[in-house]
Tab-separated table of C-alpha atoms and ligand atoms in Angstrom:
chain	number	residue	atom	x	y	z
A	942	MET	CA	54.840	-69.465	-74.533
A	943	MET	CA	56.188	-67.897	-70.998
A	944	THR	CA	58.080	-64.834	-71.130
A	945	SER	CA	60.256	-64.166	-68.333
A	946	ARG	CA	61.285	-61.168	-66.034
A	947	CYS	CA	64.623	-59.263	-65.188
A	948	GLY	CA	65.048	-56.304	-63.450
A	949	PHE	CA	67.530	-54.555	-61.069
A	950	VAL	CA	66.663	-53.705	-57.535
A	951	ALA	CA	68.494	-51.429	-55.304
A	952	ILE	CA	68.378	-51.996	-51.380
A	953	VAL	CA	68.872	-48.820	-50.053
A	954	GLY	CA	68.857	-46.916	-46.894
A	955	ALA	CA	70.686	-45.532	-43.805
A	956	PRO	CA	73.797	-47.473	-42.214
A	957	ASN	CA	73.057	-50.501	-40.163
A	958	ALA	CA	69.343	-51.001	-41.257
A	959	GLY	CA	70.408	-54.752	-42.899
A	960	LYS	CA	70.247	-54.119	-46.382
A	961	SER	CA	73.545	-56.607	-46.565
A	962	THR	CA	71.586	-59.395	-44.527
A	963	LEU	CA	68.762	-59.020	-46.976
A	964	LEU	CA	70.506	-59.283	-49.975
A	965	ASN	CA	72.188	-62.310	-48.157
A	966	ARG	CA	69.003	-63.748	-47.161
A	967	LEU	CA	67.343	-63.360	-50.527
A	968	THR	CA	70.096	-64.966	-52.515
A	969	GLY	CA	70.842	-67.275	-49.978
A	970	ALA	CA	74.276	-66.819	-50.199
A	971	LYS	CA	76.855	-64.846	-47.830
A	972	LEU	CA	77.437	-62.378	-50.572
A	973	SER	CA	77.655	-59.340	-48.744
A	974	ILE	CA	79.640	-58.500	-45.705
A	975	VAL	CA	77.781	-57.771	-42.303
A	976	SER	CA	78.621	-56.326	-39.278
A	977	PRO	CA	76.784	-54.533	-35.971
A	978	LYS	CA	78.954	-51.523	-36.766
A	979	ALA	CA	77.194	-49.036	-39.285
A	980	GLN	CA	78.803	-48.038	-42.375
A	981	THR	CA	80.386	-51.545	-43.024
A	982	THR	CA	79.205	-51.820	-46.931
A	983	ARG	CA	81.432	-49.288	-49.076
A	984	PHE	CA	80.285	-50.410	-52.695
A	985	ARG	CA	77.584	-51.884	-54.447
A	986	VAL	CA	77.448	-55.550	-54.472
A	987	LEU	CA	74.965	-57.417	-56.886
A	988	GLY	CA	73.179	-60.658	-55.597
A	989	ILE	CA	71.229	-62.793	-58.278
A	990	LEU	CA	67.823	-64.459	-57.208
A	991	MET	CA	66.194	-66.823	-59.386
A	992	ARG	CA	62.518	-67.560	-59.381
A	993	PRO	CA	60.356	-69.595	-61.391
A	994	GLN	CA	60.764	-67.225	-65.143
A	995	ALA	CA	62.344	-64.631	-63.654
A	996	GLN	CA	65.559	-63.411	-62.571
A	997	VAL	CA	65.887	-60.371	-59.995
A	998	LEU	CA	69.192	-58.423	-59.546
A	999	LEU	CA	69.794	-57.249	-56.248
A	1000	VAL	CA	72.023	-54.241	-55.385
A	1001	ASP	CA	73.269	-53.753	-51.683
A	1002	THR	CA	74.327	-50.120	-51.368
A	1003	PRO	CA	76.232	-48.380	-48.739
A	1004	GLY	CA	74.284	-46.638	-46.397
A	1005	ILE	CA	73.498	-43.328	-46.476
A	1006	PHE	CA	74.988	-40.744	-44.316
A	1007	GLN	CA	76.265	-37.092	-44.223
A	1008	PRO	CA	79.386	-38.023	-45.786
A	1009	ARG	CA	82.848	-36.362	-44.905
A	1010	ARG	CA	86.093	-38.007	-45.956
A	1011	LYS	CA	86.468	-38.478	-49.683
A	1012	LEU	CA	85.851	-42.616	-49.292
A	1013	ASP	CA	82.282	-41.151	-47.460
A	1014	ARG	CA	81.495	-38.943	-50.422
A	1015	ALA	CA	82.125	-41.856	-52.735
A	1016	MET	CA	80.058	-44.607	-50.716
A	1017	VAL	CA	77.090	-42.350	-50.241
A	1018	ALA	CA	77.398	-41.605	-54.377
A	1019	ALA	CA	77.672	-45.000	-55.080
A	1020	ALA	CA	73.952	-45.513	-53.207
A	1021	TRP	CA	72.736	-42.996	-54.894
A	1022	THR	CA	73.646	-44.193	-58.133
A	1023	GLY	CA	72.100	-47.678	-57.352
A	1024	ALA	CA	69.288	-46.309	-56.380
A	1025	ALA	CA	69.199	-44.274	-60.082
A	1026	ASP	CA	70.196	-47.083	-62.250
A	1027	ALA	CA	67.719	-49.607	-60.900
A	1028	ASP	CA	63.869	-50.524	-61.766
A	1029	LEU	CA	62.949	-50.428	-58.236
A	1030	ALA	CA	64.268	-48.979	-55.186
A	1031	LEU	CA	63.449	-50.985	-51.801
A	1032	MET	CA	63.941	-48.576	-49.228
A	1033	LEU	CA	64.655	-50.614	-46.203
A	1034	VAL	CA	63.902	-48.969	-42.490
A	1035	ASP	CA	65.014	-50.609	-39.231
A	1036	ALA	CA	61.698	-50.839	-37.590
A	1037	ARG	CA	63.541	-50.888	-33.969
A	1038	ALA	CA	64.970	-47.154	-34.945
A	1039	GLY	CA	61.909	-46.133	-36.107
A	1040	LEU	CA	61.816	-42.607	-38.330
A	1041	ARG	CA	65.207	-40.880	-37.385
A	1042	ASP	CA	65.866	-38.016	-39.147
A	1043	ASP	CA	68.543	-39.854	-41.072
A	1044	VAL	CA	65.747	-41.922	-42.646
A	1045	ARG	CA	63.224	-39.233	-42.833
A	1046	ASP	CA	65.837	-37.191	-45.438
A	1047	ILE	CA	66.845	-40.443	-47.393
A	1048	VAL	CA	62.864	-41.078	-47.917
A	1049	LYS	CA	62.174	-37.636	-48.925
A	1050	LYS	CA	64.677	-37.406	-51.349
A	1051	LEU	CA	63.866	-41.150	-52.910
A	1052	GLY	CA	59.945	-39.896	-52.783
A	1053	ALA	CA	61.105	-36.827	-54.734
A	1054	SER	CA	63.354	-38.578	-57.402
A	1055	GLY	CA	59.838	-40.109	-58.916
A	1056	ARG	CA	61.417	-43.660	-58.924
A	1057	ARG	CA	59.315	-47.046	-58.289
A	1058	CYS	CA	59.848	-47.477	-54.479
A	1059	TRP	CA	58.773	-49.976	-51.990
A	1060	LEU	CA	58.688	-49.549	-48.290
A	1061	VAL	CA	60.335	-52.733	-46.652
A	1062	LEU	CA	60.171	-52.662	-42.650
A	1063	ASN	CA	62.878	-54.735	-41.181
A	1064	LYS	CA	63.982	-56.294	-37.917
A	1065	THR	CA	60.459	-57.306	-36.905
A	1066	ASP	CA	61.597	-59.643	-34.471
A	1067	LEU	CA	62.656	-56.667	-32.242
A	1068	VAL	CA	59.489	-54.622	-32.383
A	1069	ALA	CA	56.081	-54.927	-31.145
A	1070	PRO	CA	53.739	-55.871	-34.234
A	1071	ALA	CA	51.662	-53.028	-33.323
A	1072	SER	CA	54.311	-50.538	-33.964
A	1073	LEU	CA	54.699	-51.409	-37.321
A	1074	LEU	CA	51.885	-50.119	-38.935
A	1075	PRO	CA	51.812	-46.031	-37.604
A	1076	LEU	CA	55.662	-46.600	-38.570
A	1077	THR	CA	54.541	-47.211	-41.939
A	1078	ALA	CA	52.099	-44.755	-41.820
A	1079	SER	CA	54.228	-41.842	-41.169
A	1080	LEU	CA	56.811	-42.902	-43.501
A	1081	SER	CA	54.023	-43.462	-46.427
A	1082	GLU	CA	53.546	-39.228	-45.820
A	1083	LEU	CA	56.910	-38.673	-46.732
A	1084	ALA	CA	57.301	-40.353	-50.127
A	1085	ARG	CA	54.722	-42.594	-52.214
A	1086	PHE	CA	55.772	-46.254	-52.035
A	1087	GLU	CA	53.845	-48.730	-54.354
A	1088	GLU	CA	54.057	-51.477	-51.359
A	1089	ALA	CA	54.823	-52.145	-47.931
A	1090	PHE	CA	56.642	-55.110	-46.462
A	1091	MET	CA	57.557	-56.476	-43.201
A	1092	VAL	CA	60.288	-58.912	-42.530
A	1093	SER	CA	62.819	-60.277	-40.398
A	1094	ALA	CA	65.922	-60.444	-43.046
A	1095	GLN	CA	67.896	-62.299	-39.449
A	1096	THR	CA	65.222	-65.002	-39.074
A	1097	GLY	CA	63.972	-64.541	-42.672
A	1098	ASP	CA	60.293	-63.998	-41.568
A	1099	GLY	CA	58.123	-62.586	-44.910
A	1100	VAL	CA	61.415	-62.451	-46.757
A	1101	GLY	CA	59.547	-65.461	-49.205
A	1102	GLU	CA	56.668	-63.013	-49.925
A	1103	LEU	CA	58.841	-60.223	-50.645
A	1104	ALA	CA	60.977	-62.168	-53.078
A	1105	ASP	CA	57.578	-63.592	-54.784
A	1106	ALA	CA	56.613	-60.050	-55.075
A	1107	LEU	CA	59.949	-58.627	-56.193
A	1108	ALA	CA	60.196	-61.462	-58.615
A	1109	ALA	CA	56.383	-60.714	-60.414
A	1110	ALA	CA	57.488	-56.968	-60.312
A	1111	MET	CA	60.245	-57.153	-62.588
A	1112	PRO	CA	59.929	-55.580	-66.254
A	1113	GLU	CA	59.546	-58.428	-69.179
A	1114	GLY	CA	62.485	-59.383	-70.765
A	1115	PRO	CA	65.743	-61.738	-71.289
A	1116	TYR	CA	68.273	-63.089	-68.753
A	1117	LEU	CA	70.956	-60.682	-67.944
A	1118	TYR	CA	73.322	-63.095	-65.949
A	1119	PRO	CA	73.615	-66.945	-66.420
A	1120	GLU	CA	71.242	-69.168	-64.174
A	1121	ASP	CA	73.423	-70.265	-61.961
A	1122	ASP	CA	75.801	-67.121	-61.352
A	1123	LEU	CA	74.878	-65.629	-57.731
A	1124	THR	CA	77.243	-62.146	-57.911
A	1125	ASP	CA	79.574	-60.546	-60.403
A	1126	LEU	CA	81.970	-60.182	-57.274
A	1127	PRO	CA	85.684	-61.340	-58.589
A	1128	ASP	CA	86.988	-63.797	-55.917
A	1129	ARG	CA	89.832	-61.106	-55.461
A	1130	LEU	CA	87.005	-58.427	-53.732
A	1131	LEU	CA	85.544	-61.332	-52.286
A	1132	ALA	CA	88.517	-62.360	-50.167
A	1133	ALA	CA	89.334	-58.298	-49.165
A	1134	GLU	CA	85.796	-57.927	-48.143
A	1135	THR	CA	86.003	-61.357	-46.010
A	1136	VAL	CA	89.209	-60.221	-44.181
A	1137	ARG	CA	87.484	-56.537	-43.805
A	1138	GLU	CA	84.506	-58.088	-42.319
A	1139	GLN	CA	86.597	-59.707	-39.550
A	1140	ILE	CA	88.388	-56.291	-38.958
A	1141	PHE	CA	84.720	-54.646	-38.127
A	1142	LEU	CA	84.188	-57.613	-35.920
A	1143	GLN	CA	87.145	-57.759	-34.280
A	1144	THR	CA	88.508	-54.114	-34.121
A	1145	HIS	CA	86.649	-51.047	-32.672
A	1146	GLU	CA	86.185	-47.365	-32.465
A	1147	GLU	CA	88.171	-45.741	-35.274
A	1148	VAL	CA	89.758	-48.874	-36.440
A	1149	PRO	CA	87.721	-50.571	-38.797
A	1150	TYR	CA	86.842	-46.924	-40.428
A	1151	GLY	CA	90.808	-46.168	-40.925
A	1152	THR	CA	90.953	-49.229	-42.578
A	1153	THR	CA	90.883	-50.585	-46.469
A	1154	VAL	CA	91.869	-54.050	-47.397
A	1155	GLU	CA	93.221	-54.971	-51.060
A	1156	THR	CA	93.633	-58.365	-52.313
A	1157	GLU	CA	97.680	-58.451	-53.917
A	1158	SER	CA	97.622	-61.752	-55.859
A	1159	PHE	CA	95.425	-64.626	-55.493
A	1160	THR	CA	97.159	-67.877	-57.137
A	1161	GLU	CA	95.455	-71.012	-57.881
A	1162	ARG	CA	98.046	-73.979	-56.721
A	1163	ARG	CA	98.152	-77.195	-58.634
A	1164	ASP	CA	97.256	-78.873	-55.460
A	1165	GLY	CA	93.711	-77.654	-55.793
A	1166	SER	CA	93.998	-74.824	-52.972
A	1167	VAL	CA	94.344	-71.103	-53.371
A	1168	ARG	CA	97.138	-68.447	-52.230
A	1169	ILE	CA	96.077	-65.173	-51.322
A	1170	GLU	CA	97.803	-62.361	-50.377
A	1171	VAL	CA	96.272	-59.209	-48.667
A	1172	THR	CA	97.741	-55.700	-47.405
A	1173	VAL	CA	95.320	-53.894	-45.269
A	1174	TYR	CA	96.253	-50.375	-45.364
A	1175	VAL	CA	95.483	-48.000	-41.997
A	1176	ALA	CA	95.367	-44.508	-42.160
A	1177	ARG	CA	96.944	-44.219	-38.343
A	1178	PRO	CA	100.243	-45.482	-37.063
A	1179	GLY	CA	98.345	-46.341	-33.429
A	1180	HIS	CA	96.154	-48.598	-35.795
A	1181	LYS	CA	98.644	-50.800	-37.175
A	1182	ALA	CA	99.225	-51.690	-33.425
A	1183	ILE	CA	96.108	-52.175	-32.485
A	1184	LEU	CA	95.268	-54.112	-35.758
A	1185	ILE	CA	98.609	-56.126	-35.305
A	1186	GLY	CA	98.044	-56.863	-31.310
A	1187	ASP	CA	99.993	-58.063	-28.623
A	1188	LYS	CA	102.487	-60.493	-30.275
A	1189	GLY	CA	100.431	-60.432	-33.534
A	1190	THR	CA	97.261	-62.237	-31.747
A	1191	LYS	CA	95.046	-59.979	-33.019
A	1192	ILE	CA	96.100	-60.410	-36.796
A	1193	LYS	CA	96.394	-63.813	-36.347
A	1194	ALA	CA	92.673	-64.085	-35.364
A	1195	ILE	CA	91.233	-62.002	-38.015
A	1196	GLY	CA	93.343	-64.256	-40.737
A	1197	ALA	CA	92.355	-67.245	-38.898
A	1198	ARG	CA	88.454	-66.507	-39.321
A	1199	ALA	CA	89.000	-65.236	-42.383
A	1200	ARG	CA	90.872	-68.211	-43.705
A	1201	GLN	CA	87.811	-70.301	-42.356
A	1202	ASP	CA	85.008	-68.357	-43.930
A	1203	LEU	CA	87.100	-68.219	-47.242
A	1204	THR	CA	87.470	-72.003	-47.770
A	1205	GLY	CA	83.873	-72.497	-47.365
A	1206	LEU	CA	83.180	-69.803	-49.909
A	1207	LEU	CA	85.613	-70.427	-52.408
A	1208	GLU	CA	85.103	-74.398	-51.777
A	1209	ARG	CA	88.658	-75.088	-51.505
A	1210	PRO	CA	91.760	-75.035	-49.064
A	1211	VAL	CA	92.656	-71.268	-48.631
A	1212	HIS	CA	96.331	-70.211	-47.510
A	1213	LEU	CA	95.893	-66.842	-46.507
A	1214	PHE	CA	98.769	-64.027	-45.979
A	1215	LEU	CA	97.746	-60.790	-44.391
A	1216	ASN	CA	99.925	-57.865	-44.696
A	1217	VAL	CA	99.483	-54.433	-42.382
A	1218	LYS	CA	100.337	-51.074	-43.957
A	1219	GLU	CA	100.251	-47.678	-42.697
A	1220	ARG	CA	99.027	-45.306	-45.294
A	1221	LYS	CA	98.346	-41.926	-43.971
A	1222	GLY	CA	95.501	-40.454	-45.927
A	1223	TRP	CA	94.504	-43.431	-48.045
A	1224	ASP	CA	90.629	-42.774	-47.283
A	1225	GLU	CA	91.442	-39.397	-49.831
A	1226	GLU	CA	93.249	-41.431	-52.015
A	1227	GLY	CA	91.405	-42.028	-55.752
A	1228	ALA	CA	93.630	-45.221	-56.560
A	1229	ARG	CA	92.537	-46.625	-52.772
A	1230	LEU	CA	89.017	-45.768	-53.934
A	1231	ARG	CA	89.100	-47.667	-57.157
A	1232	ALA	CA	90.752	-50.366	-55.883
A	1233	ILE	CA	87.723	-51.380	-54.100
A	1234	GLY	CA	85.189	-50.559	-57.245
A	1235	LEU	CA	84.186	-46.770	-55.893
A	1236	GLU	CA	84.617	-43.829	-58.217
A	1237	ASP	CA	86.554	-40.955	-57.394
A	1238	PRO	CA	83.980	-38.007	-56.510
A	1239	GLY	CA	86.653	-35.395	-57.144
B	399	GTP	N1	67.371	-58.533	-35.037
B	399	GTP	C1	67.636	-58.552	-35.803
B	399	GTP	N2	68.961	-57.761	-36.744
B	399	GTP	C2	69.195	-57.429	-37.732
B	399	GTP	C3	68.378	-57.867	-39.059
B	399	GTP	N3	68.899	-57.562	-40.241
B	399	GTP	C4	69.860	-57.204	-39.845
B	399	GTP	N4	70.070	-57.221	-38.709
B	399	GTP	C5	71.643	-56.709	-37.935
B	399	GTP	O1	71.627	-55.312	-38.183
B	399	GTP	C6	73.017	-55.319	-38.034
B	399	GTP	C7	73.418	-54.353	-39.509
B	399	GTP	O2	73.210	-55.549	-40.593
B	399	GTP	P1	74.039	-55.320	-41.859
B	399	GTP	O3	73.115	-56.082	-42.984
B	399	GTP	O4	75.261	-55.265	-41.856
B	399	GTP	O5	73.364	-53.413	-42.172
B	399	GTP	P2	73.435	-52.576	-43.386
B	399	GTP	O6	72.207	-51.837	-43.808
B	399	GTP	O7	74.037	-53.499	-44.849
B	399	GTP	O8	74.503	-51.402	-42.783
B	399	GTP	P3	75.847	-50.680	-43.487
B	399	GTP	O9	76.383	-51.819	-44.874
B	399	GTP	O10	76.659	-50.506	-42.787
B	399	GTP	O11	74.962	-49.726	-44.195
B	399	GTP	C8	73.699	-56.702	-37.728
B	399	GTP	O12	74.092	-56.776	-36.807
B	399	GTP	C9	72.615	-57.757	-38.492
B	399	GTP	O13	72.972	-58.912	-38.024
B	399	GTP	C10	66.898	-58.663	-38.430
B	399	GTP	O14	65.852	-58.857	-39.106
B	399	GTP	N5	66.907	-58.583	-37.128
B	400	MG	MG1	75.620	-53.300	-45.821
């Protein structure tokens, strides 16, 4: 009889390393939002990778950085908790950015935790292959990695090998989720995240960081479509005007693209309504953090 394997794998690293891109690539689904800006991911996102006789429960985490606001502290705490709860941590490093100080600090802390960890160099499509071994060597001086992989989460290069190795490294045990599940992310949260992704892609400077998104209502209609009402909270009055744009053009563009993405993700027609509200200090407010699944760090 074949025994099954199942375990949790946390993807950790500095902001913008490509953690969410890797989660999406490994699972073959768009589960976690991605943007060229740092600090895109705010809470843990589970992605389920099925291999023959193995279920790998991948946990995408927020990038680890020096937190200032309560929101930031909750994000970084969620990342470390993700690593602590996992059977294995994947330390993802942007190979082009190399051994930055923040990466060095994270690797040292991970190494000191004594947890099982593997090193994954990402964005290999952007660097000369000859730079990868020296970088691996420098990183390996800071922590004991059981394995090292080189991938491009964007092109998929090396990702299949990583998936096979992960499946083989999981502890023996029964599957914890149904075999055809991809995530445990509720549709309401997926809707809010899809809107937030467009805000990260279509606005700049402080605006995306001063914004949070919550789904107010999610109603299945008899014709098979779904009606979703979303509130976008901004921390500053100036941000509301930027987000809405001249004659509402910006918020319309954000809504149009998010609706298009959600129609694909939910596989049915979507009616999406966005409402922008000013809420000073939401990023210090426990209720707003809990609404996106974060714990209030106090
Ligand atoms: N060229 C290239 N770009 C990549 C690769 N992986 C990710 N990216 C890009 O890097 C940027 C950041 O990717 P994310 O997946 O959002 O990074 P993250 O680590 O989840 O970032 P945070 O959630 O902010 O911590 C995006 O613009 C991605 O398209 C890769 O292998 N090659
Ligand atoms: Mg991310």
